[in-house]
C-alpha positions as MATLAB code, in Angstrom:
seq = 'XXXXXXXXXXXXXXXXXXXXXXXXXXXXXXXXXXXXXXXXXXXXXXXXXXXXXXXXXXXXXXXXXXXXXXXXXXXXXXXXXXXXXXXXXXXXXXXXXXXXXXXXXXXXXXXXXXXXXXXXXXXXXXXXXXXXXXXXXXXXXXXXXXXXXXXXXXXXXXXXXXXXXXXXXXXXXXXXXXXXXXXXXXXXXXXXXXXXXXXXXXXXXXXXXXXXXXXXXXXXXXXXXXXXXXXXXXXXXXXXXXXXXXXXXXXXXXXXXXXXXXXXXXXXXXXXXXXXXXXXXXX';
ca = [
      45.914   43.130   67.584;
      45.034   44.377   64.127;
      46.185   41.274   61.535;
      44.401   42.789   58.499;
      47.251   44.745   57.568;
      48.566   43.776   54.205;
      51.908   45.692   55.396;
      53.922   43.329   57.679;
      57.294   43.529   59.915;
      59.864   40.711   57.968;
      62.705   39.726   60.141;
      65.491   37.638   58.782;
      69.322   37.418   57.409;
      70.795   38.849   54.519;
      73.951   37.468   52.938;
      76.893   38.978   51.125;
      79.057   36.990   48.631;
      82.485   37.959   46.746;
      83.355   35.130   43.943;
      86.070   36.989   42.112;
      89.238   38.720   42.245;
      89.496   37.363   45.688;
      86.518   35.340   47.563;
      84.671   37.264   50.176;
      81.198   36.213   52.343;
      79.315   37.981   55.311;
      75.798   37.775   56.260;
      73.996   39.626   59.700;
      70.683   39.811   60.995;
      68.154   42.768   59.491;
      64.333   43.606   59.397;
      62.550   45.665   57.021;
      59.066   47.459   56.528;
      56.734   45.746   54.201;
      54.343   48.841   53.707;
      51.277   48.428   51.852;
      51.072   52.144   50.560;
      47.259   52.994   51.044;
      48.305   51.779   54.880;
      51.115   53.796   55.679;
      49.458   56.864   58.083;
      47.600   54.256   59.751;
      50.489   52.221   60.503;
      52.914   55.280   61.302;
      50.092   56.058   64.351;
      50.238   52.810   65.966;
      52.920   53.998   68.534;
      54.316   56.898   69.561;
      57.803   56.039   68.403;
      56.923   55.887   65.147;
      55.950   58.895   63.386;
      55.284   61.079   59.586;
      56.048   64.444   60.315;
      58.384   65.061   63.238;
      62.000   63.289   64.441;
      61.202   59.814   66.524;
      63.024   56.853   66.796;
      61.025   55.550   63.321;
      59.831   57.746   61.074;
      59.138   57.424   57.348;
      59.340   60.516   55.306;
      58.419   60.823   52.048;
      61.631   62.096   50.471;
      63.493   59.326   50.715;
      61.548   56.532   48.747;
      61.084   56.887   44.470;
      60.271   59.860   42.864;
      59.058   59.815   39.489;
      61.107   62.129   36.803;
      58.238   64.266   36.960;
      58.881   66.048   40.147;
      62.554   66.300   40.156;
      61.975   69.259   42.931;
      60.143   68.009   45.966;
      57.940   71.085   46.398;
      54.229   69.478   45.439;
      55.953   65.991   45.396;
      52.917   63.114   44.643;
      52.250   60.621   47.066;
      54.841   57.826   46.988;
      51.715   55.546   45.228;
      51.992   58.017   42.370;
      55.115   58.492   42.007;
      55.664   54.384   41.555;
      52.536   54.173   39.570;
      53.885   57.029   37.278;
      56.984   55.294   36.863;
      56.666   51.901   35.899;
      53.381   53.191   33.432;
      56.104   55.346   31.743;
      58.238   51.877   31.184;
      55.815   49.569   30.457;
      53.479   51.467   29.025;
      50.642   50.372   31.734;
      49.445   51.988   35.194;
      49.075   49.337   37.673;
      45.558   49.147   39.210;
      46.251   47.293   42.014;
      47.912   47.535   45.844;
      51.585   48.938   45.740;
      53.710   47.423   48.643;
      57.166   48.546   49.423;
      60.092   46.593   51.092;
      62.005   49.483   52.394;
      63.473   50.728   55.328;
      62.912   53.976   56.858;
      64.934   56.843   59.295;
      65.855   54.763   62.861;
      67.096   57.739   64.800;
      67.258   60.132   62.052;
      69.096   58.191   59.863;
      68.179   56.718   56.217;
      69.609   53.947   54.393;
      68.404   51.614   51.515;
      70.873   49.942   49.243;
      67.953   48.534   47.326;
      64.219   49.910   47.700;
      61.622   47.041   46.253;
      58.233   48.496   45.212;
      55.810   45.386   44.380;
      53.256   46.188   41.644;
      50.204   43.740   41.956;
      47.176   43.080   39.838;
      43.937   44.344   40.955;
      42.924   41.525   42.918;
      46.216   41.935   45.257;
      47.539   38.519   44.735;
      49.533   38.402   41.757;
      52.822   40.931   41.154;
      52.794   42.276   37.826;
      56.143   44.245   37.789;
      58.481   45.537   40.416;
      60.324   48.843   40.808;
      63.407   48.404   41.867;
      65.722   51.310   43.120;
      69.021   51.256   44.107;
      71.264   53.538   46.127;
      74.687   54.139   46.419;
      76.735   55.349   49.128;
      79.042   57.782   49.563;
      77.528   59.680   46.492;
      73.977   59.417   47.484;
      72.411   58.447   44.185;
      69.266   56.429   43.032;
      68.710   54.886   40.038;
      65.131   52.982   39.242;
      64.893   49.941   37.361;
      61.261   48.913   36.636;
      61.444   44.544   36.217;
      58.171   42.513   34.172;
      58.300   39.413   32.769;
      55.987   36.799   31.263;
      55.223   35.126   34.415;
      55.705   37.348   37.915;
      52.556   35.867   39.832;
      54.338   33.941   42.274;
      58.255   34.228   41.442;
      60.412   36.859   39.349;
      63.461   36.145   37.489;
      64.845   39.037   35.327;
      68.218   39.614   34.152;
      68.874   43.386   33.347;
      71.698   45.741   32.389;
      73.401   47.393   35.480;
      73.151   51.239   35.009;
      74.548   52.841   38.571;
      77.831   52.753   40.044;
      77.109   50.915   43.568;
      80.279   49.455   45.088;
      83.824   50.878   44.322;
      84.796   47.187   44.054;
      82.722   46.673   40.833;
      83.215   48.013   37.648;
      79.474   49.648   35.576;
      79.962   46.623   32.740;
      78.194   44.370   34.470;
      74.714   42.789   34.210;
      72.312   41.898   37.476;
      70.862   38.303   37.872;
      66.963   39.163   39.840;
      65.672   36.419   41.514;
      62.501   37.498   43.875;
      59.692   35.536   45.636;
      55.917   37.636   46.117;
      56.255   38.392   49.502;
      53.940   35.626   51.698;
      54.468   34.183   55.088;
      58.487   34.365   53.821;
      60.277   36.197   51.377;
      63.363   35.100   49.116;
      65.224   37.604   47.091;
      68.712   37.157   45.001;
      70.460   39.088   42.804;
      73.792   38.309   41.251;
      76.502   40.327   39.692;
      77.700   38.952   36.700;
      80.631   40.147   33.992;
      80.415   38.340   31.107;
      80.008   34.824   31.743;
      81.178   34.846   35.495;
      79.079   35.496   38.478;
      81.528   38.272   40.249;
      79.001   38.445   43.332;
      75.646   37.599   45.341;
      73.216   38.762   47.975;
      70.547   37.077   49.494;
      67.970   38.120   51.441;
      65.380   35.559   53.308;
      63.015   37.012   55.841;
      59.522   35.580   58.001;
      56.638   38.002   57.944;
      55.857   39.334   61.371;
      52.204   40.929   62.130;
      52.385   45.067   61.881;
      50.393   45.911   65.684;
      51.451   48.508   68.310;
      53.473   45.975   70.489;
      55.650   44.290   67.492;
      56.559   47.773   66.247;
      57.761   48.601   69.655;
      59.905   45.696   69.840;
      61.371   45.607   66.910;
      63.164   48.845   68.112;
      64.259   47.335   71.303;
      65.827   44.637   69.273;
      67.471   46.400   66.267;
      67.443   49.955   67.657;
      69.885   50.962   64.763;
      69.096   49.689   62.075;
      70.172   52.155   59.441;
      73.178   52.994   61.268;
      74.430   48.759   61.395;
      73.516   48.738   57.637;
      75.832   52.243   57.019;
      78.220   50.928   59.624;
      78.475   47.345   57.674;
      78.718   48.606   54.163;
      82.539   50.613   55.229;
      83.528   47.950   57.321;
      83.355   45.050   54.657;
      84.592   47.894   52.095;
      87.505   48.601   54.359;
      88.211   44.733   54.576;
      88.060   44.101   50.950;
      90.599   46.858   50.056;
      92.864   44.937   52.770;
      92.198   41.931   50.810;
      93.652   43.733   47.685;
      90.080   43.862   45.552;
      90.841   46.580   42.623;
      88.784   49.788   42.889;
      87.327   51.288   40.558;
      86.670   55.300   39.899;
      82.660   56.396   40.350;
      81.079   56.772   36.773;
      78.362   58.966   36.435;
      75.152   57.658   33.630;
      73.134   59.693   31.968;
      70.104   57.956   30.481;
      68.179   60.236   29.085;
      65.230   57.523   29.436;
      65.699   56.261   32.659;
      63.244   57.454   35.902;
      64.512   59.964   37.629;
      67.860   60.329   39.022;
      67.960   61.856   42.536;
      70.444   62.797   45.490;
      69.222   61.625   49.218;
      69.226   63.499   52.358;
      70.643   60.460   54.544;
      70.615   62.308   57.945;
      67.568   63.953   59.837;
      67.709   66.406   62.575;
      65.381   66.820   65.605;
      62.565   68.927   64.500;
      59.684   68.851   61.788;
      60.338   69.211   58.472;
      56.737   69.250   56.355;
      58.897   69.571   52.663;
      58.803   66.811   50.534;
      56.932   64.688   53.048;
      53.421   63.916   51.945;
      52.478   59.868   52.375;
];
């Protein structure tokens, strides 16, 4: 068993939470990838399952984390350390010089989905975050949209509140302002971010996971117990849609954003077919 990994397994609950026009609350059981980027090919050939280049049950591929508005085609796409590095120097006006460490999920079974993608930016000793990327995606219109989050004091906790610039849910309108509340990933990790309009908190999510150790026997396992994970998380997201529009919760038409300074905008591929596919998928 290899515990030197600074990428982990983290295994816990996430929570869903409708305030207003009509009250609303789920929560189910999730894991995610904690991948310490300079790690990544020597975790993906731990087990045989889990794989870079061709179709297995796991398999990361490059594509589908950030790209930096650089390399809006993915022919000589950067490694997925550049890309973030690129990114949040072009917002803050700093590179980071230390470990980047993403909280992501990848394809189960050839399919992709991550409603929020959390790149942690540390100092060059590896303890302390100095800024997080933070990219959402929508679904059905496939879109990304980065935010890159700093404050005074991100050591140990982040709190950020930011202007909301993609369309996510149909049930939300784009006016709207999200409430970050993040712990640096340890033994647990905490993260909350609230919707608010105006002065009222519309809705929540909350995710709180326990680190597991990365090895060839917990990645195995973690398939045998959530062997579709991507698919639950796609599967979830209609469902709860389908049961708020029974509830009556107004919908409102997709808006497209242009900002012209924002990181790049891009489309996802959310399905993968047996067979390799080398484009787009350096580490």
């Amino acid at each position: 068993m290899n515990s030197s990994f600074a990428s982990a397994i983290y295994r816990g609950k996430v929570r869903h939470r409708r305030f207003s026009p009509k009250q609303h609350e789920f929560e189910y059981d999730v894991f995610m990838m904690y991948l310490d980027t300079s790690e990544i090919e020597t975790i993906f050939s731990l087990s045989p399952l889990w794989s870079l280049s061709r179709f297995a049950p796991a398999r990361y591929k490059r594509s589908d984390f950030h790209i930096d508005g650089k390399h809006a085609d993915l022919e000589g796409l950067p490694s997925i350390d550049e890309s973030v590095r690129n990114t949040v120097e072009s917002a803050i006006g700093e590179r980071p010089n230390g470990p980047i460490r993403m909280l992501v999920n990848i394809r189960y079974w050839g399919f992709n989905m991550n409603p929020l993608s959390t790149y942690y930016c540390f100092d060059s000793a590896g303890e302390n975050v100095i800024a997080i990327l933070a990219e959402v995606n929508n679904t059905p219109w496939d879109e990304r949209h980065a935010y890159v989050l700093t404050g005074s004091d991100f050591s140990t906790r982040q709190h950020v509140r930011f202007q909301k610039k993609l369309h996510v849910s149909p049930f939300n309108p784009m006016d709207m302002d999200y409430n970050w509340q993040s712990t640096t990933p340890s033994k647990t990790l905490a993260l909350h971010l609230e919707n608010w309009q105006n002065q009222q908190k519309i809705t929540d999510a909350t995710l709180t996971l326990n680190r597991e150790t990365i090895n060839q026997s917990s990645l195995n396992k973690i398939l045998i117990h959530f062997p579709w994970m991507t698919v639950k998380i796609i599967s979830a997201i209609y469902w709860q849609a389908l049961k708020l529009w029974w509830k009556g919760v107004p919908i409102f038409n997709h808006e497209k954003v242009i900002d012209k300074d924002s990181p790049f905008e891009h489309k996802n591929n959310c399905v993968d077919l047996p067979g390799n596919d080398s484009r787009g998928n350096r580490v």
